[in-house]
Amino acid sequence: QQQVKQSPQSLIVQKGGISIINCAYENTAFDYFPWYQQFPGKGPALLIAIRPDVSEKKEGRFTISFNKSAKQFSLHIMDSQPGDSATYFCAASKGGSYIPTFGRGTSLIVHP
Amino acid sequence: DGGITQSPKYLFRKEGQNVTLSCEQNLNHDAMYWYRQDPGQGLRLIYYSQIVNDFQKGDIAEGYSVSREKKESFPLTVTSAQKNPTAFYLCASSTQTGQETQYFGPGTRLLVL
C-alpha cells in the first residue's frame, strides 16, 4: 500500500517556467513533510521541508504548499533552470517513527 | 567535515557470491537505513537500525543481511539468495526523533557479472 502518492512521474519544463510536483498522503498522523532532490548518480539531499502548522514555506525559488484538509502538499519551482534537472522525492513521517514514507519520485527535465 | 560515506562506488557480483556494501557516518546519528533504488520504483527500505546491536527488516529484506556493531557503521551484505541484486543502494542516517531529515550517502551501484 503506497501511503504517499506522487505525481507526475516525469515532467518537462522550459527554462524560466514553473515546475509543480504534487503529493498526497493517507495517514493523518504524518507531521513532517520533506522534499529531497537527487542528481543522477548521487544520493538524495534535503531541499525543503514543512510541518502542518503552516500552509506554505518558501526558500528562494522553491515553495512548498500544504493543504491539511485535502492531505496534499506540493513543490513549486519558480523560474526553473536547467540545473534544477533532477529527480524529486516527497516524503512524510510522524514523530516517534524512524521510518519516513517516500513518494516514487518525479524526474524533472528543464530545457534551456 | 561530517557526512556519510559509502564504498565502493561500483561493485560487481558474480553469481552465487555474497558481497558487502560499506556505510559509515560521523554525524553521531542513532538511526541508520539502507534503501534500494530501481528506476521508477522510488526508494524501498531494506533494513534500518535505531541503536547499536539492533536492527529491523524493512519492506524488501529478503536476500539481504546487516549488522550494527558500532554506531558509526551499518554494512549491508547482499547474499546469493537475492536473485535480482542489480540496483543503486543508498545508506542514510537520521537523529532519533523520526521527524528529522535523512542524510544520504553517495550510493553504491551493484552490477551482476
Coordinates of C-alpha atoms in Angstrom, one line a residue:
Chain A
Q1 CA 0.0 0.0 0.0
Q2 CA 1.5 3.3 -1.1
Q3 CA 0.9 5.8 1.6
V4 CA 2.4 8.8 -0.3
K5 CA 1.3 9.2 -3.9
Q6 CA 3.5 11.4 -6.0
S7 CA 2.7 12.9 -9.5
P8 CA 3.7 13.3 -12.2
Q9 CA 6.3 10.6 -12.7
S10 CA 8.1 12.8 -15.2
L11 CA 8.0 16.5 -16.0
I12 CA 9.5 18.6 -18.8
V13 CA 9.6 22.3 -18.4
Q14 CA 11.1 25.2 -20.4
K15 CA 13.7 27.4 -18.7
G16 CA 12.0 30.1 -16.8
G17 CA 8.8 28.2 -16.3
I18 CA 7.2 26.9 -13.2
S19 CA 7.6 23.2 -12.2
I20 CA 4.9 21.7 -10.0
I21 CA 5.1 18.3 -8.3
N22 CA 2.2 17.0 -6.2
C23 CA 2.0 14.5 -3.3
A24 CA -1.0 13.1 -1.5
Y25 CA -0.9 11.2 1.8
E26 CA -3.3 9.0 3.7
N27 CA -2.0 8.8 7.2
T28 CA -3.3 11.8 9.2
A29 CA -0.6 11.2 11.8
F30 CA 2.1 12.4 9.5
D31 CA 3.6 15.7 10.8
Y32 CA 6.7 16.3 8.8
F33 CA 6.9 16.6 5.0
P34 CA 10.3 17.0 3.4
W35 CA 11.3 17.2 -0.3
Y36 CA 14.5 15.6 -1.5
Q37 CA 16.5 16.4 -4.6
Q38 CA 18.6 13.8 -6.3
F39 CA 21.0 14.3 -9.2
P40 CA 22.0 11.3 -11.4
G41 CA 24.4 9.0 -9.7
K42 CA 24.2 10.9 -6.3
G43 CA 22.3 10.4 -3.1
P44 CA 19.2 12.5 -2.4
A45 CA 19.6 15.6 -0.3
L46 CA 17.1 17.6 1.6
L47 CA 15.7 20.5 -0.4
I48 CA 12.9 22.0 1.8
A49 CA 10.6 20.7 4.4
I50 CA 7.3 21.8 6.1
R51 CA 5.3 20.9 9.2
P52 CA 1.5 21.0 9.1
D53 CA 1.2 24.1 11.3
V54 CA 1.9 26.3 8.2
S55 CA 0.3 26.3 4.8
E56 CA 3.3 27.5 2.8
K57 CA 7.1 27.7 3.1
K58 CA 9.4 29.4 0.7
E59 CA 13.1 29.1 0.2
G60 CA 14.4 31.0 -2.7
R61 CA 12.8 29.7 -5.9
F62 CA 11.4 26.6 -4.1
T63 CA 8.0 26.7 -2.3
I64 CA 6.0 24.0 -0.5
S65 CA 2.3 24.4 -0.4
F66 CA 0.4 22.4 2.2
N67 CA -3.3 21.6 2.3
K68 CA -4.0 19.7 5.5
S69 CA -7.7 19.1 4.9
A70 CA -7.0 17.7 1.4
K71 CA -4.0 15.8 2.7
Q72 CA -1.9 17.1 -0.1
F73 CA 1.3 19.0 -0.5
S74 CA 3.2 20.3 -3.5
L75 CA 6.6 21.6 -4.5
H76 CA 6.7 24.6 -6.8
I77 CA 9.9 25.6 -8.5
M78 CA 9.7 29.1 -9.9
D79 CA 11.9 30.3 -12.8
S80 CA 13.1 26.7 -13.4
Q81 CA 16.7 26.4 -14.5
P82 CA 18.5 23.6 -16.4
G83 CA 20.5 23.0 -13.2
D84 CA 17.2 22.0 -11.5
S85 CA 17.0 18.9 -13.7
A86 CA 16.9 16.1 -11.2
T87 CA 14.6 13.6 -9.5
Y88 CA 12.5 14.9 -6.7
F89 CA 11.1 12.8 -3.9
C90 CA 8.4 13.9 -1.4
A91 CA 8.3 12.1 1.9
A92 CA 6.2 12.1 5.1
S93 CA 6.9 10.9 8.6
K94 CA 5.4 11.1 12.1
G95 CA 7.0 11.8 15.4
G96 CA 8.2 8.7 17.2
S97 CA 8.6 6.8 14.0
Y98 CA 12.0 6.4 12.5
I99 CA 10.8 5.5 9.0
P100 CA 9.7 8.1 6.5
T101 CA 7.4 7.1 3.7
F102 CA 8.7 8.3 0.3
G103 CA 6.8 9.0 -2.9
R104 CA 8.1 7.3 -6.0
G105 CA 9.8 10.3 -7.4
T106 CA 9.4 12.8 -10.2
S107 CA 12.1 13.1 -12.9
L108 CA 12.3 16.8 -13.9
I109 CA 13.9 18.0 -17.1
V110 CA 14.3 21.7 -17.6
H111 CA 15.1 22.6 -21.2
P112 CA 17.4 25.6 -21.9
Chain B
D1 CA 33.6 17.5 7.8
G2 CA 30.6 15.5 8.8
G3 CA 28.7 13.2 6.5
I4 CA 28.0 9.7 5.3
T5 CA 30.4 7.7 3.1
Q6 CA 29.7 4.6 1.1
S7 CA 32.1 2.3 -0.6
P8 CA 32.7 1.1 -3.1
K9 CA 31.1 3.4 -5.7
Y10 CA 30.7 0.4 -8.1
L11 CA 30.5 -3.2 -7.1
F12 CA 30.4 -6.3 -9.3
R13 CA 28.9 -9.5 -8.1
K14 CA 29.4 -12.9 -9.6
E15 CA 26.5 -15.4 -9.4
G16 CA 26.4 -17.2 -6.1
Q17 CA 28.6 -14.7 -4.4
N18 CA 27.9 -12.6 -1.3
V19 CA 29.1 -9.0 -1.4
T20 CA 29.2 -6.4 1.4
L21 CA 28.5 -2.7 0.9
S22 CA 30.1 -0.3 3.4
C23 CA 28.3 2.6 5.1
E24 CA 30.0 4.9 7.7
Q25 CA 28.7 8.1 9.3
N26 CA 30.3 10.7 11.6
L27 CA 27.2 12.7 12.3
N28 CA 26.6 11.0 15.6
H29 CA 23.2 9.8 14.4
D30 CA 21.5 6.9 16.2
A31 CA 19.4 5.7 13.3
M32 CA 20.7 4.3 10.0
Y33 CA 19.0 2.9 7.0
W34 CA 19.5 1.0 3.8
Y35 CA 17.5 1.7 0.7
R36 CA 17.4 0.1 -2.7
Q37 CA 16.6 2.3 -5.7
D38 CA 15.4 1.0 -9.1
P39 CA 14.2 3.2 -11.9
G40 CA 10.6 4.3 -11.4
Q41 CA 10.4 2.5 -8.0
G42 CA 11.5 5.2 -5.7
L43 CA 13.3 4.3 -2.5
R44 CA 12.5 1.0 -1.0
L45 CA 13.6 0.3 2.6
I46 CA 15.7 -2.8 3.1
Y47 CA 16.8 -2.6 6.7
Y48 CA 17.0 0.0 9.4
S49 CA 18.7 0.3 12.8
Q50 CA 17.7 2.6 15.7
I51 CA 20.5 1.8 18.0
V52 CA 23.7 -0.3 18.1
N53 CA 23.2 -4.1 18.1
D54 CA 19.6 -3.7 17.0
F55 CA 18.1 -3.7 13.5
Q56 CA 14.7 -4.3 11.8
K57 CA 13.6 -5.6 8.5
G58 CA 12.2 -3.1 6.0
D59 CA 9.9 -3.8 3.1
I60 CA 12.3 -5.8 0.9
A61 CA 14.7 -7.5 3.4
E62 CA 14.8 -11.0 1.7
G63 CA 18.3 -11.8 0.4
Y64 CA 20.0 -9.1 2.4
S65 CA 21.6 -9.0 5.9
V66 CA 23.0 -6.3 8.1
S67 CA 24.9 -5.7 11.3
R68 CA 25.2 -2.7 13.6
E69 CA 28.2 -3.3 15.9
K70 CA 29.2 0.3 16.0
K71 CA 27.2 3.5 16.0
E72 CA 29.1 4.8 13.0
S73 CA 28.9 1.7 10.8
F74 CA 26.0 -0.2 9.2
P75 CA 27.2 -2.6 6.5
L76 CA 24.9 -4.4 4.1
T77 CA 25.5 -7.8 2.7
V78 CA 23.8 -8.8 -0.5
T79 CA 23.6 -12.6 -0.3
S80 CA 23.4 -15.1 -3.1
A81 CA 19.7 -15.5 -2.2
Q82 CA 19.0 -12.1 -3.7
K83 CA 18.3 -13.1 -7.3
N84 CA 18.0 -9.6 -8.7
P85 CA 20.6 -7.5 -6.9
T86 CA 21.3 -5.0 -9.7
A87 CA 20.4 -1.6 -8.3
F88 CA 21.6 1.6 -6.7
Y89 CA 22.0 1.2 -3.0
L90 CA 21.7 4.1 -0.6
C91 CA 22.6 4.4 3.0
A92 CA 21.1 7.1 5.2
S93 CA 21.1 8.2 8.8
S94 CA 19.0 10.5 11.0
T95 CA 18.6 11.6 14.6
Q96 CA 16.3 9.5 16.8
T97 CA 13.2 11.7 16.7
G98 CA 11.8 10.5 13.4
Q99 CA 10.9 13.9 12.3
E100 CA 14.3 14.9 11.2
T101 CA 16.0 15.0 7.9
Q102 CA 17.5 11.8 6.5
Y103 CA 21.1 12.3 5.3
F104 CA 22.1 10.1 2.4
G105 CA 25.4 8.8 1.3
P106 CA 26.5 9.0 -2.3
G107 CA 25.3 5.4 -3.1
T108 CA 26.8 2.2 -4.4
R109 CA 25.8 0.8 -7.8
L110 CA 25.8 -3.0 -7.7
L111 CA 26.1 -4.8 -11.0
V112 CA 25.9 -8.6 -11.7
L113 CA 28.6 -10.2 -13.9

